[in-house]
Coordinates of C-alpha atoms and ligand atoms in Angstrom, one line a residue:
Chain T
M1 CA 0.2 0.0 0.0
V2 CA 2.6 2.5 0.9
K3 CA 5.4 3.0 -1.8
S4 CA 8.8 3.8 -1.5
D5 CA 10.2 7.3 -2.7
Q6 CA 11.6 5.6 -5.8
Q7 CA 8.2 4.5 -7.2
L8 CA 6.6 8.1 -7.1
T9 CA 3.9 7.8 -9.7
A10 CA 1.9 10.6 -11.3
P11 CA -0.9 11.8 -9.3
P12 CA -4.6 10.6 -11.1
F13 CA -4.8 14.3 -12.3
P14 CA -3.0 16.6 -14.7
L15 CA -1.1 19.6 -13.0
P16 CA -0.5 22.1 -15.6
V17 CA 0.1 24.6 -13.0
L18 CA 2.1 27.8 -14.0
S19 CA 5.1 26.0 -15.2
P20 CA 4.3 23.8 -18.1
T21 CA 6.9 21.3 -17.1
I22 CA 4.7 20.5 -13.8
N23 CA 2.3 17.7 -14.6
S24 CA 3.3 14.9 -11.8
V25 CA 4.4 14.9 -8.6
E26 CA 7.6 13.6 -9.8
S27 CA 8.7 16.4 -11.9
A28 CA 7.5 19.2 -9.5
Q29 CA 9.8 17.5 -7.2
A30 CA 12.4 17.5 -9.8
D31 CA 11.8 21.3 -10.4
G32 CA 12.0 21.8 -6.7
D33 CA 8.4 23.1 -6.8
L34 CA 6.8 20.7 -4.8
A35 CA 6.5 21.4 -1.1
I36 CA 4.1 18.6 0.1
A37 CA 3.0 15.4 -1.3
L38 CA -0.2 13.5 -0.1
R39 CA -0.1 9.9 -1.1
S40 CA -3.1 7.6 -0.6
L41 CA -3.8 9.3 2.5
S42 CA -6.9 7.8 4.5
A43 CA -7.8 8.9 8.0
W44 CA -10.0 7.6 10.7
Y45 CA -11.5 8.7 14.0
G46 CA -12.2 5.5 15.8
S47 CA -13.9 3.6 13.5
F48 CA -15.1 6.2 11.3
Q49 CA -13.3 6.9 8.2
A50 CA -13.2 10.7 7.3
L51 CA -11.0 10.4 4.3
R52 CA -10.1 7.9 1.9
D53 CA -7.1 7.7 -0.6
V54 CA -6.3 11.4 -1.1
T55 CA -3.3 11.9 -3.3
M56 CA -2.4 15.6 -4.3
A57 CA 0.7 17.8 -4.3
V58 CA 1.1 21.4 -2.8
L59 CA 3.3 23.6 -4.8
R60 CA 6.1 25.6 -3.2
Q61 CA 5.3 29.5 -2.9
R62 CA 1.7 29.0 -4.3
I63 CA -1.7 29.1 -2.9
T64 CA -3.6 25.9 -2.8
A65 CA -7.3 26.0 -1.9
I66 CA -9.2 23.0 -0.4
I67 CA -12.9 23.4 -1.1
G68 CA -15.8 21.1 -0.5
P69 CA -19.3 20.8 1.6
S70 CA -19.2 21.2 5.1
G71 CA -18.3 17.7 7.0
C72 CA -16.4 16.3 4.0
G73 CA -13.1 16.5 5.6
K74 CA -11.5 19.7 4.8
S75 CA -10.0 20.3 8.4
T76 CA -9.0 16.7 9.1
L77 CA -7.0 16.9 5.7
I78 CA -5.4 20.3 6.6
R79 CA -4.6 19.1 10.0
C80 CA -2.9 15.8 8.7
L81 CA -0.4 18.4 7.0
N82 CA 1.1 19.4 10.4
R83 CA 0.2 16.3 12.5
M84 CA -2.5 18.4 14.4
N85 CA -4.6 15.5 14.4
D86 CA -2.0 13.7 16.7
L87 CA -3.7 15.4 19.5
I88 CA -7.2 13.9 19.2
P89 CA -7.4 10.7 20.9
G90 CA -8.6 7.6 18.3
F91 CA -7.3 9.5 15.4
R92 CA -5.2 7.2 12.9
L93 CA -4.0 7.5 9.2
T94 CA -2.5 5.5 6.5
G95 CA -0.6 6.5 3.4
Q96 CA 2.1 9.3 3.4
V97 CA 2.4 13.0 3.8
L98 CA 5.9 14.0 2.2
F99 CA 7.2 17.1 3.2
D100 CA 10.4 17.7 1.3
G101 CA 10.6 14.2 0.4
Q102 CA 10.5 12.9 4.1
D103 CA 7.3 11.5 5.6
I104 CA 6.3 13.7 8.3
Y105 CA 4.5 10.7 10.0
S106 CA 7.7 8.4 10.0
K107 CA 8.7 7.4 13.5
R108 CA 12.0 9.3 13.4
V109 CA 10.1 12.8 13.0
D110 CA 9.2 14.8 15.9
P111 CA 5.8 16.4 15.6
V112 CA 7.3 19.3 17.3
D113 CA 9.5 20.2 14.4
V114 CA 7.0 19.7 11.9
R115 CA 4.8 22.2 13.4
R116 CA 7.5 24.3 13.6
R117 CA 8.1 24.3 9.9
I118 CA 4.3 24.3 8.8
G119 CA 2.6 26.8 10.8
M120 CA -1.1 27.1 11.5
V121 CA -4.1 29.5 11.5
F122 CA -7.4 28.7 12.8
Q123 CA -11.0 29.1 11.9
K124 CA -11.7 31.3 15.0
P125 CA -8.8 33.8 16.0
N126 CA -7.4 32.4 18.9
P127 CA -4.9 34.7 20.2
F128 CA -3.5 33.9 23.8
P129 CA -4.7 36.1 26.6
K130 CA -1.6 37.9 26.7
S131 CA -0.5 41.1 25.2
I132 CA -0.1 41.6 21.4
Y133 CA 3.9 41.6 21.9
E134 CA 3.6 38.4 23.8
N135 CA 1.5 36.8 21.1
A136 CA 4.1 37.5 18.5
A137 CA 7.1 36.7 20.8
F138 CA 5.6 33.3 21.9
G139 CA 6.8 31.2 19.1
P140 CA 10.3 32.5 18.9
R141 CA 10.5 32.2 22.9
I142 CA 9.8 28.8 22.8
N143 CA 11.7 28.0 20.0
G144 CA 14.8 29.5 21.8
Y145 CA 15.3 32.1 18.9
V146 CA 18.6 34.1 19.6
G147 CA 18.5 37.8 18.4
N148 CA 16.4 40.8 19.0
L149 CA 13.1 39.8 19.9
D150 CA 11.8 43.1 19.5
E151 CA 13.0 43.1 15.6
I152 CA 11.4 39.6 15.3
V153 CA 8.0 40.7 16.7
E154 CA 8.0 43.9 14.5
R155 CA 9.0 42.0 11.4
A156 CA 6.3 39.5 12.1
L157 CA 3.5 42.3 12.4
L158 CA 4.6 44.1 9.5
L159 CA 4.4 40.9 7.4
A160 CA 1.0 40.6 8.7
A161 CA 0.0 44.0 7.8
L162 CA -0.7 44.7 11.4
W163 CA 2.3 46.8 12.6
D164 CA 0.7 50.4 11.6
E165 CA -2.2 49.5 13.7
V166 CA -0.6 48.4 17.0
K167 CA 3.1 50.2 16.8
D168 CA 2.4 52.3 19.8
K169 CA 4.3 51.4 22.9
D170 CA 1.2 50.9 25.0
K171 CA -0.8 49.6 22.4
L172 CA 1.7 46.6 21.6
H173 CA 1.7 45.7 25.2
K174 CA -2.1 45.7 25.6
S175 CA -4.0 42.6 25.8
A176 CA -4.7 40.9 22.5
L177 CA -8.2 40.3 23.2
T178 CA -8.6 44.3 22.9
L179 CA -8.3 43.8 19.3
S180 CA -11.2 43.4 16.7
G181 CA -11.5 40.1 15.2
G182 CA -9.7 41.0 11.9
Q183 CA -7.0 42.2 13.5
Q184 CA -6.7 39.1 16.0
Q185 CA -6.8 36.9 12.9
R186 CA -4.0 38.9 11.5
L187 CA -2.1 38.8 14.9
C188 CA -2.4 35.1 14.5
I189 CA -0.9 35.2 11.0
A190 CA 2.0 37.2 12.6
R191 CA 2.4 35.0 15.5
A192 CA 2.9 32.0 12.9
L193 CA 5.1 33.9 10.7
A194 CA 7.4 34.9 13.7
V195 CA 8.5 31.3 13.9
E196 CA 9.5 31.4 10.1
P197 CA 7.7 28.6 9.0
E198 CA 7.9 27.2 5.2
V199 CA 4.3 26.7 5.0
I200 CA 1.3 28.2 6.5
L201 CA -1.8 26.0 6.8
M202 CA -5.1 28.1 7.4
D203 CA -8.3 26.6 8.2
E204 CA -11.3 28.6 7.0
P205 CA -9.3 31.7 8.3
C206 CA -12.1 34.2 7.3
S207 CA -15.2 32.7 8.5
A208 CA -15.6 34.7 11.7
L209 CA -14.8 37.9 9.8
D210 CA -16.7 40.7 8.0
P211 CA -16.1 41.4 4.3
V212 CA -13.5 44.2 4.8
A213 CA -11.5 42.3 7.2
T214 CA -11.8 39.2 5.0
L215 CA -10.4 41.0 1.9
K216 CA -7.8 42.4 4.1
I217 CA -6.5 38.9 4.9
E218 CA -6.9 37.7 1.1
D219 CA -4.4 40.9 0.2
L220 CA -2.2 39.4 2.8
M221 CA -2.2 35.8 1.7
R222 CA -1.2 37.0 -1.9
E223 CA 1.5 39.1 -0.5
L224 CA 2.7 36.1 1.5
A225 CA 2.6 33.6 -1.3
Q226 CA 5.8 35.3 -2.7
N227 CA 7.8 33.7 0.1
Y228 CA 5.7 31.3 1.6
T229 CA 3.6 27.9 0.8
I230 CA 0.2 28.3 1.9
V231 CA -2.8 26.0 2.0
I232 CA -6.2 27.2 2.7
V233 CA -9.4 25.7 3.4
T234 CA -12.4 27.6 2.7
H235 CA -16.1 26.7 2.4
N236 CA -16.3 30.0 0.2
M237 CA -15.8 29.2 -3.5
Q238 CA -15.4 33.1 -4.5
Q239 CA -12.6 33.1 -2.0
A240 CA -10.9 30.0 -3.6
A241 CA -11.3 31.8 -7.1
R242 CA -9.9 35.1 -5.6
V243 CA -6.9 33.8 -4.2
A244 CA -5.8 30.4 -5.1
D245 CA -3.4 28.8 -7.5
S246 CA -4.6 25.6 -7.4
T247 CA -7.9 24.0 -6.0
A248 CA -8.7 20.9 -4.6
V249 CA -12.3 19.9 -4.3
L250 CA -13.5 17.2 -1.5
M251 CA -16.6 15.7 -1.4
M252 CA -18.2 12.9 0.8
N253 CA -18.5 9.5 -0.7
E254 CA -21.3 7.0 0.3
D255 CA -19.8 6.2 3.2
R256 CA -19.5 9.7 4.3
A257 CA -15.6 9.5 3.8
G258 CA -13.9 12.4 1.9
E259 CA -12.6 12.0 -1.2
L260 CA -10.6 14.3 -3.9
I261 CA -12.7 14.3 -6.7
E262 CA -10.8 17.4 -8.6
Y263 CA -7.7 18.8 -8.4
G264 CA -6.1 21.5 -10.5
P265 CA -5.2 25.0 -11.6
T266 CA -8.0 27.1 -10.2
R267 CA -8.9 28.6 -13.4
E268 CA -9.4 24.9 -14.8
V269 CA -11.4 23.9 -11.9
F270 CA -13.7 26.8 -11.8
T271 CA -14.5 27.0 -15.7
N272 CA -13.5 23.4 -17.0
P273 CA -14.0 20.9 -14.3
K274 CA -13.3 17.3 -15.3
E275 CA -16.1 16.1 -13.0
K276 CA -19.7 16.5 -13.0
R277 CA -20.1 16.6 -9.3
T278 CA -17.5 19.5 -9.4
E279 CA -19.7 21.5 -11.8
D280 CA -22.9 20.9 -9.5
Y281 CA -21.2 22.0 -6.4
I282 CA -19.6 25.1 -7.9
T283 CA -22.8 26.4 -9.6
G284 CA -24.7 25.7 -6.3
R285 CA -26.6 22.7 -7.3
F286 CA -24.9 20.6 -4.5
G287 CA -23.8 21.1 -0.9
Chain I
M1 CA -46.0 14.7 15.2
H2 CA -44.2 15.8 18.5
Q3 CA -46.3 18.7 19.2
D4 CA -49.3 16.6 18.6
V5 CA -48.2 14.5 21.5
A6 CA -47.7 17.3 23.8
L7 CA -51.0 19.1 22.9
G8 CA -52.7 15.7 23.7
R9 CA -51.1 15.4 27.1
L10 CA -51.9 19.1 27.8
S11 CA -55.7 18.8 26.9
R12 CA -56.0 16.1 29.7
V13 CA -54.9 18.6 32.4
R14 CA -58.2 20.2 33.5
R15 CA -58.0 24.2 33.5
P16 CA -58.2 25.3 37.0
G17 CA -61.5 27.1 38.1
P18 CA -61.4 30.5 39.7
L19 CA -61.8 28.7 43.0
Q20 CA -58.9 26.5 42.7
A21 CA -56.9 29.2 41.5
R22 CA -57.6 31.4 44.7
L23 CA -56.7 28.2 46.6
R24 CA -53.4 27.9 44.8
R25 CA -52.5 31.2 45.5
G26 CA -53.5 31.1 49.1
R27 CA -51.2 28.0 49.4
E28 CA -48.3 29.8 47.9
A29 CA -48.6 32.5 50.1
V30 CA -48.5 30.4 53.3
V31 CA -45.4 28.5 51.9
Y32 CA -43.7 32.0 51.3
G33 CA -44.5 33.2 54.7
V34 CA -43.0 30.0 56.2
L35 CA -39.9 30.0 54.1
L36 CA -39.4 33.7 55.0
L37 CA -39.8 33.1 58.7
C38 CA -37.1 30.4 58.4
A39 CA -34.8 32.7 56.4
L40 CA -35.5 35.7 59.0
V41 CA -34.6 33.1 61.8
S42 CA -31.3 32.1 60.6
V43 CA -30.2 35.8 59.8
F44 CA -31.5 36.8 63.3
T45 CA -29.5 33.8 65.1
T46 CA -26.3 34.9 62.9
L47 CA -26.9 38.6 64.3
A48 CA -27.3 37.5 67.6
I49 CA -24.2 35.5 67.7
V50 CA -22.3 38.5 66.2
A51 CA -23.9 40.4 68.8
A52 CA -22.8 38.3 71.6
L53 CA -19.5 37.9 70.3
L54 CA -19.0 41.6 70.0
E55 CA -20.0 42.1 73.5
E56 CA -17.4 39.8 74.8
I57 CA -14.9 41.3 72.5
W58 CA -15.9 44.7 73.7
A59 CA -15.3 43.5 77.3
F60 CA -11.6 42.3 76.5
F61 CA -10.6 45.5 74.5
D62 CA -11.8 47.6 77.4
E63 CA -9.1 46.0 79.5
V64 CA -6.3 45.5 76.7
S65 CA -5.5 47.9 74.2
L66 CA -5.3 47.3 70.5
I67 CA -2.0 48.5 70.6
E68 CA -0.7 46.0 73.1
F69 CA -2.6 43.1 71.4
F70 CA -0.8 43.8 68.4
T71 CA 2.5 44.6 69.5
D72 CA 3.3 42.7 72.7
T73 CA 5.3 39.8 71.9
Q74 CA 4.0 37.6 74.6
W75 CA 0.7 35.7 75.0
T76 CA 0.4 34.8 78.6
P77 CA -3.1 35.3 79.7
L78 CA -3.5 32.0 81.7
F79 CA -0.2 32.9 83.9
R80 CA 0.4 35.1 86.7
D81 CA 2.2 37.6 84.7
Q82 CA -0.5 38.3 82.2
H83 CA 0.6 39.4 78.5
F84 CA -1.8 39.8 75.8
G85 CA 0.3 40.1 72.6
V86 CA -1.5 38.1 69.9
L87 CA 2.0 38.1 67.7
P88 CA 2.9 34.4 68.9
L89 CA -0.3 32.9 67.9
L90 CA -0.5 34.9 64.8
S91 CA 2.8 34.1 63.6
A92 CA 2.4 30.2 64.3
T93 CA -0.6 30.4 62.2
L94 CA 0.8 32.5 59.4
L95 CA 3.8 30.3 59.4
M96 CA 2.4 26.8 59.5
S97 CA -0.2 27.8 56.8
L98 CA 2.6 29.2 54.6
G99 CA 4.4 25.6 55.3
A100 CA 1.3 23.9 54.2
M101 CA 1.1 25.9 51.1
L102 CA 4.7 25.2 50.3
V103 CA 3.7 21.6 50.3
A104 CA 0.1 21.9 48.9
L105 CA 0.7 24.5 46.1
P106 CA 3.6 22.9 43.8
L107 CA 2.3 19.2 44.5
G108 CA -1.3 20.3 43.9
L109 CA -0.5 22.3 40.9
A110 CA 1.5 19.4 39.4
A111 CA -1.3 17.0 40.1
A112 CA -3.9 19.4 38.2
I113 CA -1.1 19.7 35.4
F114 CA -0.9 15.9 35.1
L115 CA -4.8 15.6 35.2
S116 CA -5.8 18.3 32.9
E117 CA -2.9 18.1 30.3
Y118 CA -1.1 14.7 30.3
A119 CA -3.5 11.9 31.7
P120 CA -5.8 10.0 29.2
A121 CA -9.3 10.2 30.1
G122 CA -9.3 6.8 31.9
L123 CA -6.4 7.4 34.1
R124 CA -7.9 10.7 35.0
A125 CA -11.3 8.8 36.1
V126 CA -9.4 7.0 38.5
V127 CA -6.8 9.2 39.8
K128 CA -9.3 12.2 40.6
P129 CA -11.7 10.5 42.9
V130 CA -8.7 9.0 44.8
L131 CA -7.2 12.3 45.2
E132 CA -10.3 13.7 46.5
V133 CA -10.8 10.9 49.2
L134 CA -7.8 12.7 50.7
A135 CA -10.1 15.7 51.2
G136 CA -12.6 13.3 53.2
I137 CA -10.0 12.0 55.8
P138 CA -11.0 13.4 59.3
T139 CA -8.5 16.0 60.2
V140 CA -7.8 14.2 63.5
V141 CA -6.4 11.6 61.9
Y142 CA -4.1 13.8 59.9
G143 CA -3.2 15.5 63.4
Y144 CA -1.9 11.9 64.9
F145 CA -0.5 10.7 61.4
A146 CA 1.7 14.1 62.0
L147 CA 2.7 13.3 65.4
Q148 CA 3.3 9.6 65.2
F149 CA 4.7 9.3 61.6
I150 CA 5.9 12.6 60.0
T151 CA 7.5 13.8 63.1
P152 CA 9.3 10.7 64.4
E153 CA 9.9 9.2 60.8
I154 CA 10.7 12.1 58.7
V155 CA 11.2 15.6 60.5
R156 CA 13.5 14.4 63.6
P157 CA 15.6 11.8 61.5
L158 CA 16.2 14.8 59.0
F159 CA 16.6 17.6 61.6
T160 CA 17.8 16.1 65.0
E161 CA 17.2 19.4 66.7
A162 CA 13.2 19.2 66.0
G163 CA 11.2 18.6 69.0
P164 CA 8.5 16.1 69.5
F165 CA 6.1 19.0 68.6
N166 CA 6.8 20.9 65.8
A167 CA 5.6 23.3 63.1
A168 CA 6.9 21.6 60.3
S169 CA 5.3 18.3 60.7
A170 CA 1.9 20.2 61.1
S171 CA 2.7 22.2 58.0
I172 CA 3.2 19.0 56.1
A173 CA -0.1 17.3 57.2
M174 CA -1.8 20.3 56.5
G175 CA -0.2 20.4 52.9
I176 CA -1.6 16.7 52.2
M177 CA -4.9 17.9 53.5
T178 CA -5.4 20.8 51.3
L179 CA -3.5 19.3 48.3
P180 CA -7.2 17.9 46.7
L181 CA -8.6 21.1 47.1
V182 CA -5.9 22.9 45.2
S183 CA -5.3 20.3 42.5
S184 CA -9.2 19.9 42.0
L185 CA -10.0 23.7 41.8
S186 CA -6.9 24.4 39.8
E187 CA -7.7 21.5 37.3
D188 CA -11.4 22.7 36.7
A189 CA -9.7 26.1 35.9
M190 CA -7.4 24.8 33.5
R191 CA -9.9 22.3 31.8
A192 CA -11.9 25.6 31.3
V193 CA -9.1 27.1 28.9
P194 CA -10.4 26.5 25.4
Q195 CA -8.6 23.9 23.4
T196 CA -8.4 26.3 20.8
L197 CA -5.6 28.2 22.9
R198 CA -3.8 25.0 23.2
E199 CA -4.1 24.0 19.6
G200 CA -2.5 27.7 18.8
A201 CA 0.4 26.8 20.9
Y202 CA 0.9 23.3 19.5
G203 CA 0.7 24.8 16.0
L204 CA 3.8 27.2 16.9
G205 CA 6.1 24.2 17.5
A206 CA 5.2 24.1 21.4
N207 CA 5.3 20.8 23.2
R208 CA 3.0 19.4 25.6
F209 CA 5.0 20.8 28.8
E210 CA 5.3 24.3 27.0
V211 CA 1.6 24.3 26.2
A212 CA 0.9 23.7 30.0
L213 CA 3.2 26.0 31.5
R214 CA 3.1 28.7 29.1
V215 CA -0.4 28.9 27.8
V216 CA -3.0 26.9 30.2
V217 CA -1.6 27.6 33.4
P218 CA -1.2 31.7 32.7
A219 CA -4.8 31.4 31.1
A220 CA -6.0 29.7 34.2
L221 CA -4.0 32.0 36.7
S222 CA -7.0 33.8 38.4
G223 CA -8.4 30.4 39.0
I224 CA -5.2 28.7 40.4
M225 CA -4.8 31.8 42.6
A226 CA -8.4 31.4 44.2
A227 CA -7.7 27.8 44.7
A228 CA -4.4 28.6 46.6
I229 CA -6.2 31.3 48.8
L230 CA -9.0 28.9 49.6
A231 CA -6.4 26.3 50.5
A232 CA -4.6 29.1 52.6
S233 CA -7.8 29.8 54.2
R234 CA -8.5 26.0 55.1
A235 CA -5.1 25.8 56.6
I236 CA -5.4 29.0 58.6
G237 CA -8.8 27.8 60.1
E238 CA -7.4 24.2 60.5
T239 CA -7.6 23.1 64.2
M240 CA -7.0 19.6 64.9
I241 CA -3.8 19.1 63.1
V242 CA -1.9 22.1 64.4
T243 CA -3.3 21.3 68.4
I244 CA -2.0 17.6 68.2
A245 CA 1.3 18.3 66.2
A246 CA 2.5 21.7 67.1
G247 CA 1.5 21.7 70.5
N248 CA 0.1 24.3 73.0
M249 CA 3.2 26.6 73.8
P250 CA 2.7 30.0 72.5
N251 CA 6.2 30.7 70.9
L252 CA 7.2 33.7 68.8
S253 CA 9.6 31.9 66.2
W254 CA 10.1 31.5 62.7
N255 CA 11.8 28.2 63.3
P256 CA 9.7 25.5 62.0
L257 CA 11.2 22.8 64.0
E258 CA 10.2 24.2 67.2
G259 CA 6.7 23.5 68.7
M260 CA 4.2 26.7 68.7
Q261 CA 0.6 27.3 69.3
A262 CA -1.5 28.4 66.5
M263 CA -4.5 30.7 67.1
T264 CA -7.1 27.8 66.8
A265 CA -5.3 25.5 69.0
Y266 CA -5.3 28.3 71.7
I267 CA -9.0 28.4 71.5
V268 CA -9.3 24.8 72.0
Q269 CA -7.1 24.8 74.9
V270 CA -9.3 27.6 76.7
S271 CA -12.5 26.2 75.5
L272 CA -11.8 22.8 77.0
G273 CA -9.8 24.0 79.9
D274 CA -11.4 25.3 83.3
T275 CA -11.2 29.0 82.6
P276 CA -14.4 30.5 84.2
R277 CA -16.7 32.2 82.0
G278 CA -16.8 36.0 82.1
T279 CA -13.4 36.6 83.0
I280 CA -10.5 38.5 81.0
E281 CA -8.9 35.1 80.6
Y282 CA -12.1 33.5 79.1
S283 CA -12.8 36.7 76.7
T284 CA -9.4 36.3 75.0
I285 CA -10.8 33.5 73.2
F286 CA -13.5 35.8 71.2
A287 CA -10.4 38.4 70.6
V288 CA -8.5 35.7 68.8
G289 CA -11.5 34.1 67.2
M290 CA -12.6 37.3 65.8
L291 CA -8.9 38.0 64.3
L292 CA -8.9 34.5 62.7
F293 CA -12.6 35.1 61.4
L294 CA -11.4 38.3 59.8
L295 CA -8.4 36.6 58.4
T296 CA -10.1 33.9 56.8
L297 CA -13.0 36.2 55.5
L298 CA -10.9 38.6 53.8
L299 CA -9.0 35.7 52.2
N300 CA -12.6 33.9 51.1
I301 CA -13.6 37.5 49.5
A302 CA -10.1 37.7 47.5
A303 CA -10.6 34.3 46.3
Q304 CA -14.4 34.8 45.4
W305 CA -13.3 38.0 43.4
L306 CA -10.8 36.0 41.5
L307 CA -12.9 33.0 40.7
H308 CA -15.3 35.7 39.5
R309 CA -12.8 37.4 37.2
F310 CA -11.6 34.1 36.0
R311 CA -15.1 33.1 34.7
E312 CA -15.4 36.5 32.7
V313 CA -12.5 35.9 30.9
Y314 CA -13.8 33.5 28.3
E315 CA -17.5 34.7 28.2
Ligands
ADP1 N1 -12.4 14.9 16.6 C1 -13.2 14.1 16.3 N2 -13.8 13.0 16.4 C2 -14.4 12.2 15.6 N3 -15.3 12.8 14.4 C3 -14.6 13.8 13.8 C4 -13.9 14.9 14.7 N4 -13.6 15.9 13.9 C5 -14.3 15.6 12.7 N5 -15.1 14.5 12.6 C6 -15.8 14.1 11.4 O1 -15.0 13.8 10.4 C7 -15.7 14.4 9.2 C8 -15.2 15.3 8.6 O2 -14.7 16.7 9.5 P1 -14.2 17.9 9.3 O3 -12.9 17.5 8.5 O4 -14.1 18.6 10.5 O5 -15.1 18.3 8.0 P2 -15.0 20.0 7.4 O6 -13.9 20.7 7.9 O7 -14.8 19.6 6.0 O8 -16.3 20.5 7.6 C9 -17.1 14.9 10.1 O9 -18.2 13.8 9.6 C10 -16.9 15.0 11.4 O10 -18.1 14.7 11.9
MG2 MG1 -13.8 22.5 9.1

């Protein structure tokens, strides 16, 4: 079932994304454009199978969107990418999640290292009940960063487009809970960036925000995609169409397990889907 | 369908006529009156007790000035050379309670962190009730445990100069006694910290210990502080353990290896002795009791305030 690295086969979908040479996990890897490869990933909560046989590639410094009806396993899938599901009792998976060619679920890998390199932003803004500064400094502190903490914090807040709103000395040291929802979410992005990850996972990062705050975060994501690999789960198809380079569509099969039914460049998926079910979903006839 | 069933049941109940309605209102008025009377009786009793106490305390401070009470370093109301300085009793109470907290806080907090952040649900279901059994052991048992075991087997082998009665062994026993209070309340506070905060920290590369210490404990801090204060207040009011293990000699000293008399122990000594009522010697216990009461009242108010604040954080 689990294949070795040498036997990497082309995924069951074409990948004419941006570079014409990329049409398989293999060539993406050869180009150094492959950040994460999922191979035959299945996942269970106890006896309930939430994901079935998902194979897909996440390209470096691109935005990959995962869309699909609610309950189809989008969160489960994205949380497999940084071993966040390890925290859930009864969770198990088969298949591989290859990050830089290494299976992050291999016994030799420490999940704490994985999460340091693959950061996460959650559905509901969840800043710590500490000051804005301490939130941004949290990751560097626990990871024993040397260097000027003030600079790291400022850089992270600048990257997250929050610095201008909080740069006053007394604002910076106020509780993060005094910020608006959108600001809190950008603080959570800054908090993740401060650890200098390579990949940022976002699970419906805008679902608790108003349209203006949502657009701000989308701009920010486009900005960040120049240097980071971003995976975003969204139930909002317009959002996927606006921000993502490639889009994956998940849907439940008859056993309620999530399956990848379509994956490709966002424009292709939205204008010329291979699957009837994708078309139905996108045009609102389903889900 | 569901509604039909509910309506069917309703329609079988006969609507009360005007007479029944008046009867029911009458019955309710009677119940109201009886309950009010009960409430008033308990309020009145409390007030009467306070009044009686105040009378005794008044009599005491008529003869002994507040300044002497709080500055004299000797407490010898039962001797010929009478001194009424409460400091030896107060310091003994505070020292032994502090010692108890030195035992109960680290152990209780560690137990709470283990139960809330590490233990799988099955283990927690076993450990938690076992810990709580500790809280149900009568304090007189702890007292003899301190006197017969902690003092001869632990304190005196380690510190040969320790006496048969000493503050250290009372502190250790009180620490064990209050440990479940600390761990149980702290654990409640820690489990109330939303899972999303933990996930946020794990997502930044924190390990379990860092999540517990840097996110969960700070977020639950006011609840943990309230637990600590309630435990301290229990230790301050604790009577049996200090009476049995620390002895009955008023002693102004910070050395935990010496015997000393706590405020509660003094009250027991006089209440059980043959000191005649109405004398100044007898009224000392009301002055000491009042001080004890104020101390624990203050601590309880502080704890309530903290608990209230901590509940507000996530709502
Ligand atoms: N911790 C869990 N324990 C058991 N089942 C879960 C758990 N989390 C999610 N599920 C189930 O897995 C399926 C996929 O959930 P999820 O990945 O959250 O979907 P989505 O994010 O697409 O809405 C759902 O049927 C959900 O009920
Ligand atoms: Mg979800």
